[in-house]
Structure formats: structure tokens, C-alpha cells
Amino acid sequence: MCGIVGYVGPDEALPIILEGLRRLEYRGYDSAGVALIDGTLSVMKRAGKLGELEHALEQTAPPTGTVGIGHTRWATHGEPNDRNAHPHVDCSGRIAVIHNGIIENFHELRTFLDKRGHTLVSDTDTECIAHLIEEQEGGLADRVRTTVRRLEGAYAIVVCSLDDPDAIVGVKVSSPLVVGLGDGEQILASDIPAILGRTTSVIPVEEGTVVEIRREGVVFTDFDGRALHPQPITVDWDVARAQKGGYDDFMRKEIDEQPAAIRDTLVGRMSARGLLALDELHMDADLLRDVSKVFVVACGTAFHSGLVAKYAIEHWTRVPVEIDIASEFRYRDPVLGPDTLTLAVSQSGETIDTLEAARHAARQGSHVLAVTNTVGSSLAREAAGVLYTHAGPEIGVAATKTFSTQMVALHLVALYLAQVRGSMYPAEVAEVMERMHELPEQVERALALDVQTQELARAYADVDDVLFIGRHTGYPAALEGALKLKEISYIHAEGYPAGELKHGPIALVEQGVPVVAVATECHVYPKMLSNIQEVRARGASVIAVASEGDTEIERYAEHVLFVPRTPELLAPVVVTPPLQLLAYHIAKLRGCDVDQPRNLAKSVTVE
């Protein structure tokens, strides 16, 4: 999850590295550090957010040089403190290493290094890498290649050394790494935002690749030193889209960007013949016609979008769908084969649990379709087909616009399956698409509930527990509402199928406990009203999200947020924005950092 930046070029490296780290701090903010080469190897690192490092640099003569590396950490091995912050150096102080991921054979390697007389001063797995490189002979890239053959785990590594002061070497094994190609300068980074502003020409580093960057160019090899020749891509969004643009924080900006993101995800999806056309997919229609089961694998918010997809796919295609938390998928030994389609959903396309689930499905013969926001990501490159969500950069750790666009993209997949399988007539597909094209305007109207959600936030900011309930597609919306509240405000919140309350969770309901009920127009609406009455009878304070024109709901709820009427399979797209706003305003009132919640990172690249 950590953020990595490396720079080689004509300019002073430190400002470029710090700017890159600012754009990557969403990946981890337990500590930060830099290492620069200018005749000597200078290292500065501090626990805490990037501001702590910047403050320390202001108090002393900052390191100089046109070659350097930087890191912002999400802690795995060792508590967040100065000693465990990256970069880590070898015994000689000539090699510096930064690392994202986990080295699984860390204890074995540390024992080996102890016996060889090395002195390790941190609790991290990363420090072992620097000392292992110290053990090797040859040029820096050769030493790194020899070292990584001994490592087990999922990682991205970036190394600089006084022994080769004009170069930086990076390695990708599961964790993301990209190269930015500039004019006489090259940049290595964990994610594209760190590169924007210097270049829009990017090469995503392939799995099992060692990359060596110098001012004059870039060399890619495999672990055995064989040359590789990946092609660059051009990033189609600029640095302004990765900045706050006048907002106090990224999360609020990204909540408000949802209508535009949904429009971008829907644009160009209909052919001149009036048929749904998913040109990005690159999956044969005959293959999709032969699918007898669909699996959805995802984590966190993406898992909730997958639940929405399950309802749509089964209703529109009559094909059974299984949905799994990606981290559990391959360990339960699912029954996969050539007649199955696996939808792997990940905003970053680098979520290690989802990547491994997709790889397992592919090994079992299943056809893997990636739904991701990141062009050139590992998931996009490894899947048989891909559908991009076109949400643009999302910097806030808590997913907002990527959730909306994931749901829309998965609805497109469901409709396309129904079209190629003949389970819906073209006119029926076109009618649903017409309703989907209404979603951006409907989400704009839902966002107009901002004042009401602020008032609710003031009423409930000090509670300890909140329950979210829903039925049918209201259930995944409830799950997502609870996740948003807990991850940014630190209030204990849980989402449940409303009918499940009486099987245990209703024991949590007592006088004054807030219950957020997703009660939009749907075929189980009467049952939802019954569930609301059950919690009210036990003293709950009910906040309902209901459809405009509902004249009955106010009899059952203390507060109602009315959203535009939407077909029930599409309703979560419209329900979610006010729940995001409610969580946002509560978190702000509690003084929480909504962009960088504690203990979290944007892209989860360790198991």
C-alpha cells in the first residue's frame, strides 16, 4: 500500500519527490522518508504524515542531488516510528531501498544476514533487502536481480546506490510500479498521480520485471536479465484532476464528481444499430453465450458493487451468480471451469487479494473480466477482457465516485450478457440504457440533499453505534453506507439485510440508536416498512432514504431523505450519495481526516 517515488534527471530531485509523495500519501501515511545522491547518500525520514518529514527538512540543510527516492508508508512489519521508516540502508550506508509489500520469508533472510555479520537496526522486512544487495557483486541492476530471486512475497522495490549514482533500479512482483518517461528525466512511482506534471507518457511495469532508469533512458529485463520491450501509454487526464480544485478535501470533491464520472462511464456505449457495444471488453460473444455461472470477486466497496451486480445479472440473464470476498475466494476451492465467467472488480486494478483471486480463476480455466478504473493496471493487463469505469483519479481513501461507476459498469456488463444471450430483447436493453442515462441528473438531485445531511450530522455526530438496513438492492447500499461511516468517522456502524434483524442484530437496538433504512420504491417495500416498525418499536431513531413521491414513509421515520425515483436495480447509484454526505459531515464534525482515515490506505497491495 505504500507510496514510492524515484527520480533521475537534470533537476533537483527533492522537490519532485516530495510533490510525488504528496500525491501518493493516500497510499499510506504512517511515516515518510527520502534518500538523495550527491557524492554521498543522504537519508532523512520521520514517523507521521508527510508534513512531519517536510518540517524536519525545513529545520536543516536539505539533501541535494538530481537522483533520489522517496517513500510514504503504510506499516506492515514494525510499528510506525523513525527507525522503521523507509528508506533503509545497508551496513556501508551506500545502498538505499524503499519497498511496498511484504517479504514473506523475512525471518529466514534475517537469520541468514545475522549469521553473515550484518547489523539490522529496524523491525522491517525491507531492511533485509538492502543488506542482501550488499552481499552481491556486479552492477546495481545485476545485484538487484540476484537478490529478488531470493525473495518470496508480493512487493515493489526501488533501489539507489553510491556504487551506481546515476541510476535507480525498480522491481515489480504483484505490487504496482509505473515508469514516467520525460525529456532527459525518468520517474518511478507506485501510481500515475505522482508522475503527472512531469509527463503523461507512462509504462506500467509488468509482473516479474526489473527496470533500470537513467537520464538517457530506461531498460526493462526479466529476473534472468533478458531484455523486455513494453510500450508506453498516454495518460488522458492531467494533474489538475488529481488536485483539490478549491475543495477542502478530495473526498468532497469526488462525491460531487459522481454525475460527471457516471456520464463518462456511459458515453459511447451504444452502437449506430442501437445495440449495447462494449468495445473495451474484447471477449467473444460466443464465449459469453456459453457461460453457465458467473463469479464476482472483490473487496470492500468493490464487493458491495458486486452485490448490486449479482441482482442485475441474475434478473436480466437468469445465469446464477456467486459473489466472494476476494481474499477468501481461492481458499474455499471454488468450482471453476471454461463455462464460468469471473468478474474481478478493483478500483486500482492492483488490489492483491482480487489479483490473486483472478489469477486463481484463470488457472482453473475461467474467463476473467476486469472492471477497474486504472488503464494499464495489473488486473487490466492479466484479465481476458476489461471494462474501465472512467471515473478519473480518486485520491480520497474512502471510495465514492469509483463505487458509483463500478455499479454502472457492472450494470453494463449485465445488460451486455443479456443482449448476447438473448434473454432480453434489444428494445428492453435500450429502455434500461435510457434509464441509466438519467442517472447523472438524478445523482445531481441526490447531492442537493447536502443541507439535510448536514442537519442530520449535527444531530447524530456523537453517537456510538449506527445500524444500516435494506432489502434487495437496498442491502448492498446499506452495507456501503455503514462502511463509509465507520471508515471515516470511526463510529461503529453495521449494515444488515433488514429481514435478518430479527435473527440476532435487533438485540443491539435500544432507545435512541440511529437506524438508517434504505426504503426506496421496490417490490419488497411493504416488507421494508415492517422492518422499520420493528426497530421503532424498540426505540430506534429511524433515518429513511426513500423515493420522491412516497407519501407513506414519513409515518414511520423521524427523518427522510427523498431521492429521485429509479428502477430498483439501479437505485443504489442514487441512494449512495446522501449516505456518503452523511458520513462525510459526521466525520468533519468529529474532527476526522476524511481523506486519510487512520490505519487505511487507498490501494491494498498486501495480503
Coordinates of C-alpha atoms in Angstrom, one line a residue, residues 105-589:
N105 CA 10.5 -15.2 4.0
F106 CA 11.7 -12.2 6.0
H107 CA 12.6 -14.2 9.2
E108 CA 14.7 -16.7 7.2
L109 CA 16.6 -13.9 5.4
R110 CA 17.2 -12.0 8.6
T111 CA 18.6 -15.2 10.3
F112 CA 20.9 -15.6 7.3
L113 CA 22.1 -11.9 7.4
D114 CA 22.7 -12.1 11.2
K115 CA 24.9 -15.1 10.7
R116 CA 26.8 -13.2 8.0
G117 CA 27.5 -10.4 10.5
H118 CA 25.1 -7.8 9.2
T119 CA 23.7 -5.3 11.7
L120 CA 20.0 -4.6 11.1
V121 CA 18.5 -1.7 13.1
S122 CA 14.8 -1.8 12.2
D123 CA 11.9 -4.2 12.7
T124 CA 11.1 -4.2 9.0
D125 CA 11.3 -6.8 6.3
T126 CA 12.5 -4.1 3.9
E127 CA 15.9 -3.6 5.6
C128 CA 16.8 -7.2 4.7
I129 CA 16.7 -6.3 1.0
A130 CA 19.4 -3.6 1.4
H131 CA 21.7 -6.0 3.1
L132 CA 21.1 -8.8 0.6
I133 CA 22.0 -6.4 -2.2
E134 CA 25.2 -5.5 -0.2
E135 CA 26.1 -9.2 -0.4
Q136 CA 26.0 -9.4 -4.2
E137 CA 28.6 -8.5 -6.9
G138 CA 28.3 -6.7 -10.2
G139 CA 26.4 -3.7 -11.4
L140 CA 23.4 -2.4 -9.4
A141 CA 20.8 -4.0 -11.7
D142 CA 22.6 -7.3 -11.6
R143 CA 22.8 -7.2 -7.8
V144 CA 19.1 -6.4 -7.5
R145 CA 18.2 -9.3 -9.9
T146 CA 20.2 -11.7 -7.9
T147 CA 18.6 -10.5 -4.7
V148 CA 15.0 -10.7 -5.8
R149 CA 15.4 -14.3 -6.8
R150 CA 15.7 -15.0 -3.0
L151 CA 12.6 -13.0 -2.0
E152 CA 9.2 -14.6 -1.5
G153 CA 6.1 -12.4 -1.3
A154 CA 4.4 -9.6 -3.1
Y155 CA 6.3 -6.4 -3.5
A156 CA 7.6 -3.4 -5.4
I157 CA 11.2 -2.3 -4.7
V158 CA 13.2 0.8 -5.7
V159 CA 16.9 1.0 -5.0
C160 CA 19.6 3.6 -5.4
S161 CA 23.3 3.2 -4.6
L162 CA 26.5 5.3 -4.5
D163 CA 28.1 2.4 -6.5
D164 CA 26.0 3.5 -9.5
P165 CA 25.0 7.0 -8.7
D166 CA 23.3 7.8 -12.0
A167 CA 20.7 5.0 -11.9
I168 CA 17.7 3.8 -9.9
V169 CA 16.5 0.2 -10.2
G170 CA 13.0 -0.9 -9.5
V171 CA 11.3 -4.4 -9.3
K172 CA 7.6 -5.3 -9.6
V173 CA 6.2 -8.5 -8.1
S174 CA 2.4 -8.1 -7.6
S175 CA 2.7 -4.6 -6.2
P176 CA 2.2 -1.7 -8.6
L177 CA 5.0 0.2 -10.3
V178 CA 5.0 2.6 -13.2
V179 CA 7.6 4.5 -15.2
G180 CA 7.2 8.1 -16.3
L181 CA 9.1 8.9 -19.5
G182 CA 10.3 12.5 -19.5
D183 CA 12.6 14.7 -21.5
G184 CA 16.0 13.7 -20.2
E185 CA 14.4 12.5 -17.0
Q186 CA 12.7 9.4 -15.8
I187 CA 10.4 8.7 -12.8
L188 CA 9.5 5.5 -11.0
A189 CA 6.3 5.6 -8.9
S190 CA 3.6 3.5 -7.3
D191 CA 0.8 5.3 -9.2
I192 CA 0.3 7.7 -12.0
P193 CA -0.6 10.8 -10.0
A194 CA 3.0 11.1 -8.8
I195 CA 4.2 11.4 -12.3
L196 CA 1.7 13.9 -13.7
G197 CA 3.0 17.3 -14.1
R198 CA 6.3 15.9 -15.4
T199 CA 5.0 13.7 -18.2
T200 CA 1.9 11.9 -19.5
S201 CA 3.9 9.1 -21.2
V202 CA 3.8 6.1 -18.8
I203 CA 4.9 2.5 -18.9
P204 CA 3.2 0.2 -16.4
V205 CA 5.8 -2.2 -15.2
E206 CA 4.9 -5.8 -15.9
E207 CA 4.9 -8.6 -13.4
G208 CA 8.4 -10.1 -12.7
T209 CA 10.2 -7.1 -14.3
V210 CA 13.4 -5.3 -13.3
V211 CA 13.6 -1.7 -14.6
E212 CA 16.7 0.5 -14.6
I213 CA 16.2 4.2 -15.1
R214 CA 18.8 6.8 -16.1
R215 CA 18.6 10.2 -17.6
E216 CA 19.2 8.9 -21.1
G217 CA 16.6 6.1 -20.9
V218 CA 15.0 3.1 -19.4
V219 CA 15.9 -0.6 -19.6
F220 CA 13.5 -3.4 -18.8
T221 CA 14.5 -7.0 -18.1
D222 CA 13.2 -10.2 -16.5
F223 CA 14.8 -11.7 -13.4
D224 CA 17.3 -13.5 -15.7
G225 CA 18.4 -10.3 -17.4
R226 CA 16.6 -10.9 -20.7
A227 CA 15.5 -7.7 -22.4
L228 CA 11.8 -6.7 -22.4
H229 CA 10.2 -4.1 -24.6
P230 CA 7.0 -2.8 -23.1
Q231 CA 5.2 0.0 -24.9
P232 CA 4.2 3.3 -23.3
I233 CA 0.7 4.6 -22.9
T234 CA -0.6 8.2 -22.8
V235 CA -2.5 9.2 -19.7
D236 CA -5.7 11.0 -20.7
W237 CA -6.2 13.1 -17.6
D238 CA -3.9 15.9 -16.3
V239 CA -2.6 16.9 -13.0
A240 CA -5.5 19.2 -12.3
R241 CA -7.8 16.2 -12.0
A242 CA -5.6 14.9 -9.2
Q243 CA -5.8 18.1 -7.2
K244 CA -8.5 19.6 -4.9
G245 CA -9.6 22.3 -7.2
G246 CA -10.8 24.7 -4.4
Y247 CA -12.3 22.0 -2.2
D248 CA -11.2 21.5 1.4
D249 CA -10.6 17.8 0.8
F250 CA -10.6 15.2 -2.0
M251 CA -13.5 13.2 -0.6
R252 CA -16.0 16.0 -1.0
K253 CA -14.7 16.9 -4.4
E254 CA -15.0 13.3 -5.5
I255 CA -18.5 13.0 -4.1
D256 CA -19.5 15.9 -6.2
E257 CA -17.8 14.5 -9.3
Q258 CA -20.1 11.5 -9.4
P259 CA -22.5 12.8 -12.0
A260 CA -19.7 13.5 -14.5
A261 CA -18.0 10.2 -13.7
I262 CA -21.2 8.3 -14.4
R263 CA -21.6 10.2 -17.7
D264 CA -18.1 9.3 -18.7
T265 CA -18.7 5.7 -17.9
L266 CA -21.8 5.6 -20.0
V267 CA -20.6 7.6 -23.0
G268 CA -20.2 5.8 -26.3
R269 CA -21.8 2.5 -25.2
M270 CA -24.5 2.3 -27.9
S271 CA -23.7 1.4 -31.5
A272 CA -25.2 3.0 -34.6
R273 CA -27.5 0.0 -34.8
G274 CA -29.0 0.8 -31.3
L275 CA -27.2 -2.1 -29.6
L276 CA -25.1 -2.0 -26.5
A277 CA -21.4 -2.0 -27.6
L278 CA -18.6 -2.7 -25.1
D279 CA -15.6 -2.3 -27.4
E280 CA -13.2 -2.4 -24.5
L281 CA -14.3 -5.9 -23.5
H282 CA -12.5 -7.9 -26.2
M283 CA -14.5 -11.0 -25.2
D284 CA -16.1 -13.2 -27.8
A285 CA -19.9 -13.2 -27.8
D286 CA -20.0 -17.0 -28.3
L287 CA -17.9 -17.4 -25.2
L288 CA -20.3 -15.3 -23.2
R289 CA -23.3 -17.2 -24.6
D290 CA -21.8 -20.4 -23.2
V291 CA -21.3 -19.2 -19.7
S292 CA -23.3 -21.2 -17.2
K293 CA -22.2 -19.4 -14.0
V294 CA -20.7 -16.0 -13.1
F295 CA -18.4 -15.4 -10.1
V296 CA -17.8 -11.9 -8.8
V297 CA -14.6 -11.4 -6.7
A298 CA -13.9 -8.1 -5.0
C299 CA -13.0 -6.4 -1.6
G300 CA -14.5 -3.6 0.4
T301 CA -16.6 -1.1 -1.5
A302 CA -16.0 -3.1 -4.8
F303 CA -17.6 -6.1 -3.1
H304 CA -20.7 -4.0 -2.5
S305 CA -20.8 -3.1 -6.1
G306 CA -20.5 -6.8 -6.9
L307 CA -23.6 -7.5 -4.8
V308 CA -25.5 -5.0 -6.9
A309 CA -24.3 -6.7 -10.0
K310 CA -25.5 -10.1 -8.7
Y311 CA -29.1 -8.9 -8.6
A312 CA -28.8 -7.4 -12.1
I313 CA -27.1 -10.3 -13.8
E314 CA -29.4 -12.9 -12.3
H315 CA -32.5 -10.9 -13.1
W316 CA -31.6 -9.9 -16.6
T317 CA -29.8 -13.1 -17.8
R318 CA -31.1 -15.9 -15.5
V319 CA -27.5 -17.0 -15.0
P320 CA -26.6 -17.9 -11.4
V321 CA -24.0 -15.6 -9.7
E322 CA -21.7 -16.4 -6.8
I323 CA -20.0 -13.4 -5.1
D324 CA -16.9 -13.8 -2.9
I325 CA -14.7 -11.6 -0.8
A326 CA -11.6 -11.9 -2.9
S327 CA -9.3 -12.8 0.0
E328 CA -11.4 -15.9 0.7
F329 CA -12.1 -17.0 -2.9
R330 CA -9.3 -19.3 -3.8
Y331 CA -9.0 -20.8 -0.3
R332 CA -12.6 -22.2 -0.4
D333 CA -11.7 -24.2 -3.6
P334 CA -14.5 -22.8 -5.8
V335 CA -15.7 -25.0 -8.7
L336 CA -14.5 -23.1 -11.8
G337 CA -14.1 -24.0 -15.4
P338 CA -14.3 -22.9 -19.1
D339 CA -18.1 -22.4 -18.7
T340 CA -17.6 -19.8 -16.0
L341 CA -17.1 -16.0 -16.1
T342 CA -15.2 -14.3 -13.3
L343 CA -15.8 -10.6 -12.8
A344 CA -12.8 -9.2 -10.9
V345 CA -13.6 -5.7 -9.5
S346 CA -10.9 -3.3 -8.3
Q347 CA -10.6 0.4 -8.4
S348 CA -6.9 0.4 -8.6
G349 CA -6.5 -2.8 -10.5
E350 CA -3.7 -3.6 -8.1
T351 CA -5.7 -5.0 -5.1
I352 CA -3.6 -8.0 -4.3
D353 CA -6.5 -10.2 -2.9
T354 CA -8.5 -9.5 -6.1
L355 CA -5.5 -10.1 -8.3
E356 CA -4.8 -13.4 -6.7
A357 CA -8.4 -14.4 -6.9
A358 CA -8.5 -13.5 -10.7
R359 CA -5.2 -15.4 -11.2
H360 CA -6.7 -18.5 -9.5
A361 CA -9.8 -18.3 -11.6
A362 CA -7.7 -18.1 -14.8
R363 CA -5.6 -21.1 -13.8
Q364 CA -8.8 -23.1 -13.4
G365 CA -9.9 -22.2 -16.9
S366 CA -12.5 -19.5 -16.0
H367 CA -12.7 -16.4 -18.3
V368 CA -11.7 -13.3 -16.3
L369 CA -13.2 -9.9 -17.0
A370 CA -11.7 -7.0 -15.0
V371 CA -13.7 -4.0 -14.0
T372 CA -11.3 -1.3 -13.0
N373 CA -10.6 2.4 -13.0
T374 CA -6.9 2.2 -14.0
V375 CA -5.7 1.7 -17.5
G376 CA -2.6 -0.4 -17.6
S377 CA -3.1 -1.8 -14.1
S378 CA -2.0 -5.4 -13.4
L379 CA -5.6 -6.6 -13.3
A380 CA -6.4 -5.0 -16.6
R381 CA -3.3 -6.5 -18.3
E382 CA -3.8 -10.0 -16.9
A383 CA -7.6 -10.4 -17.5
A384 CA -9.0 -11.8 -20.7
G385 CA -11.2 -8.7 -21.0
V386 CA -11.6 -5.4 -19.3
L387 CA -14.2 -2.7 -18.8
Y388 CA -13.0 0.6 -17.5
T389 CA -15.0 2.8 -15.2
H390 CA -13.6 6.1 -16.4
A391 CA -14.0 7.8 -13.0
G392 CA -10.7 9.7 -13.3
P393 CA -8.3 9.8 -10.4
E394 CA -9.8 9.2 -6.9
I395 CA -7.4 10.4 -4.2
G396 CA -9.5 10.1 -1.1
V397 CA -9.0 6.8 0.6
A398 CA -12.7 6.2 1.0
A399 CA -14.2 5.2 -2.3
T400 CA -17.0 7.5 -3.6
K401 CA -17.2 8.1 -7.3
T402 CA -15.5 4.8 -8.1
F403 CA -18.3 3.0 -6.3
S404 CA -20.9 4.7 -8.4
T405 CA -19.0 4.0 -11.6
Q406 CA -18.4 0.4 -10.7
M407 CA -22.1 -0.2 -10.2
V408 CA -22.8 1.5 -13.6
A409 CA -20.1 -0.5 -15.3
L410 CA -21.3 -3.8 -13.9
H411 CA -24.8 -2.9 -15.0
L412 CA -23.4 -2.5 -18.5
V413 CA -21.8 -6.0 -18.2
A414 CA -25.1 -7.5 -17.0
L415 CA -27.0 -5.9 -19.9
Y416 CA -24.4 -6.9 -22.4
L417 CA -24.6 -10.5 -21.2
A418 CA -28.4 -10.3 -21.5
Q419 CA -28.1 -8.9 -25.1
V420 CA -25.7 -11.6 -26.4
R421 CA -27.5 -14.4 -24.7
G422 CA -30.9 -13.2 -26.0
S423 CA -32.5 -13.1 -22.5
M424 CA -33.6 -9.5 -23.2
Y425 CA -34.9 -8.0 -26.4
P426 CA -32.9 -5.2 -27.9
A427 CA -35.7 -2.8 -27.1
E428 CA -35.6 -3.9 -23.5
V429 CA -31.8 -3.3 -23.3
A430 CA -32.3 0.1 -24.9
E431 CA -35.0 1.0 -22.4
V432 CA -32.7 0.2 -19.5
M433 CA -29.9 2.2 -21.1
E434 CA -32.3 5.1 -21.4
R435 CA -32.9 4.9 -17.7
M436 CA -29.2 4.6 -17.0
H437 CA -28.6 7.8 -18.9
E438 CA -30.9 9.6 -16.5
L439 CA -28.6 8.6 -13.6
P440 CA -26.2 11.6 -13.7
E441 CA -29.0 14.1 -13.4
Q442 CA -30.6 12.0 -10.7
V443 CA -27.4 11.8 -8.7
E444 CA -27.1 15.6 -9.0
R445 CA -30.5 15.9 -7.4
A446 CA -29.5 13.5 -4.7
L447 CA -26.4 15.6 -4.0
A448 CA -28.7 18.5 -3.4
L449 CA -29.6 16.8 -0.1
D450 CA -26.4 18.2 1.3
V451 CA -28.1 20.7 3.7
Q452 CA -30.3 18.0 5.1
T453 CA -27.4 15.6 5.6
Q454 CA -25.5 18.4 7.4
E455 CA -28.5 18.8 9.8
L456 CA -28.7 15.1 10.4
A457 CA -24.9 15.0 11.0
R458 CA -25.2 17.6 13.8
A459 CA -27.9 15.5 15.4
Y460 CA -26.0 12.2 15.3
A461 CA -22.3 13.1 15.3
D462 CA -21.8 11.9 18.9
V463 CA -23.5 8.5 18.7
D464 CA -21.5 5.3 19.3
D465 CA -23.4 2.9 17.0
V466 CA -25.4 3.2 13.9
L467 CA -27.3 0.4 12.1
F468 CA -28.0 0.4 8.3
I469 CA -30.7 -1.8 6.9
G470 CA -32.1 -2.5 3.4
R471 CA -33.7 -5.2 1.3
H472 CA -32.9 -6.4 -2.2
T473 CA -30.6 -3.8 -3.8
G474 CA -31.1 -1.7 -0.7
Y475 CA -28.9 -4.2 1.2
P476 CA -25.6 -3.5 -0.6
A477 CA -26.5 0.2 -0.4
A478 CA -26.8 -0.2 3.4
L479 CA -23.5 -2.1 3.6
E480 CA -21.8 0.7 1.7
G481 CA -23.4 3.4 3.9
A482 CA -22.2 1.6 7.0
L483 CA -18.7 1.2 5.6
K484 CA -18.4 4.9 4.7
L485 CA -19.5 6.0 8.2
K486 CA -17.2 3.6 10.1
E487 CA -14.1 4.2 7.9
I488 CA -14.0 8.0 8.0
S489 CA -15.8 8.9 11.3
Y490 CA -14.7 5.8 13.4
I491 CA -18.3 5.3 14.6
H492 CA -19.2 1.7 14.9
A493 CA -21.7 1.0 12.0
E494 CA -23.0 -2.2 10.6
G495 CA -25.2 -3.0 7.6
Y496 CA -27.7 -5.8 7.5
P497 CA -30.4 -7.2 5.3
A498 CA -33.5 -5.8 7.1
G499 CA -35.2 -9.2 7.3
E500 CA -32.1 -10.5 9.2
L501 CA -32.5 -8.2 12.1
K502 CA -34.9 -10.4 14.0
H503 CA -32.4 -13.3 13.8
G504 CA -30.0 -11.6 16.2
P505 CA -28.9 -8.0 15.4
I506 CA -32.1 -6.5 16.7
A507 CA -30.7 -7.1 20.2
L508 CA -28.5 -4.1 19.5
V509 CA -31.5 -1.8 19.1
E510 CA -32.3 0.3 22.2
Q511 CA -33.7 3.7 22.9
G512 CA -32.2 6.4 20.6
V513 CA -30.0 4.1 18.5
P514 CA -30.0 5.5 14.9
V515 CA -31.1 3.1 12.2
V516 CA -30.6 4.2 8.6
A517 CA -33.2 2.4 6.4
V518 CA -32.9 2.3 2.7
A519 CA -36.6 2.2 1.7
T520 CA -36.8 3.2 -1.9
E521 CA -39.5 2.0 -4.2
C522 CA -39.1 -1.7 -4.9
H523 CA -41.1 -5.0 -4.9
V524 CA -40.3 -5.6 -1.2
Y525 CA -41.1 -2.1 0.0
P526 CA -44.0 -3.3 2.3
K527 CA -41.7 -5.7 4.0
M528 CA -39.2 -2.9 4.5
L529 CA -41.8 -0.8 6.2
S530 CA -42.5 -3.8 8.6
N531 CA -38.8 -3.9 9.4
I532 CA -38.7 -0.2 10.1
Q533 CA -41.7 -0.6 12.5
E534 CA -39.8 -3.5 14.3
V535 CA -36.9 -1.2 15.2
R536 CA -39.1 1.8 16.0
A537 CA -41.0 -0.4 18.5
R538 CA -37.7 -0.9 20.3
G539 CA -36.8 2.8 20.5
A540 CA -34.7 3.3 17.4
S541 CA -34.4 6.7 15.7
V542 CA -35.0 6.0 12.0
I543 CA -33.4 7.9 9.1
A544 CA -35.1 6.7 5.9
V545 CA -33.8 7.1 2.4
A546 CA -37.0 6.9 0.2
S547 CA -38.2 7.7 -3.3
E548 CA -39.7 11.0 -4.2
G549 CA -43.4 10.9 -4.1
D550 CA -43.6 8.4 -1.2
T551 CA -46.4 9.7 1.0
E552 CA -46.3 6.8 3.5
I553 CA -42.7 6.7 4.7
E554 CA -42.9 9.8 6.9
R555 CA -45.3 8.0 9.2
Y556 CA -42.6 5.5 10.0
A557 CA -39.3 7.6 10.2
E558 CA -38.1 10.6 12.2
H559 CA -36.1 11.8 9.2
V560 CA -36.5 11.2 5.5
L561 CA -34.0 11.8 2.7
F562 CA -36.0 11.7 -0.6
V563 CA -34.1 10.7 -3.7
P564 CA -35.3 10.5 -7.3
R565 CA -37.4 7.5 -8.3
T566 CA -35.2 5.0 -10.0
P567 CA -35.7 1.3 -11.2
E568 CA -34.8 -0.8 -8.2
L569 CA -31.8 -2.5 -9.9
L570 CA -30.3 1.0 -10.5
A571 CA -31.5 2.5 -7.2
P572 CA -28.1 2.1 -5.2
V573 CA -26.5 4.5 -7.6
V574 CA -28.9 7.3 -6.4
V575 CA -29.2 6.1 -2.8
T576 CA -25.5 6.2 -2.1
P577 CA -24.6 9.9 -2.5
P578 CA -26.7 11.1 0.5
L579 CA -25.2 8.3 2.6
Q580 CA -21.7 9.4 1.6
L581 CA -22.6 13.0 2.5
L582 CA -24.0 11.9 5.9
A583 CA -20.8 10.1 6.7
Y584 CA -18.7 13.0 5.4
H585 CA -20.4 15.6 7.5
I586 CA -20.3 13.5 10.7
A587 CA -16.6 12.8 10.2
K588 CA -15.9 16.5 9.7
L589 CA -17.9 17.4 12.9

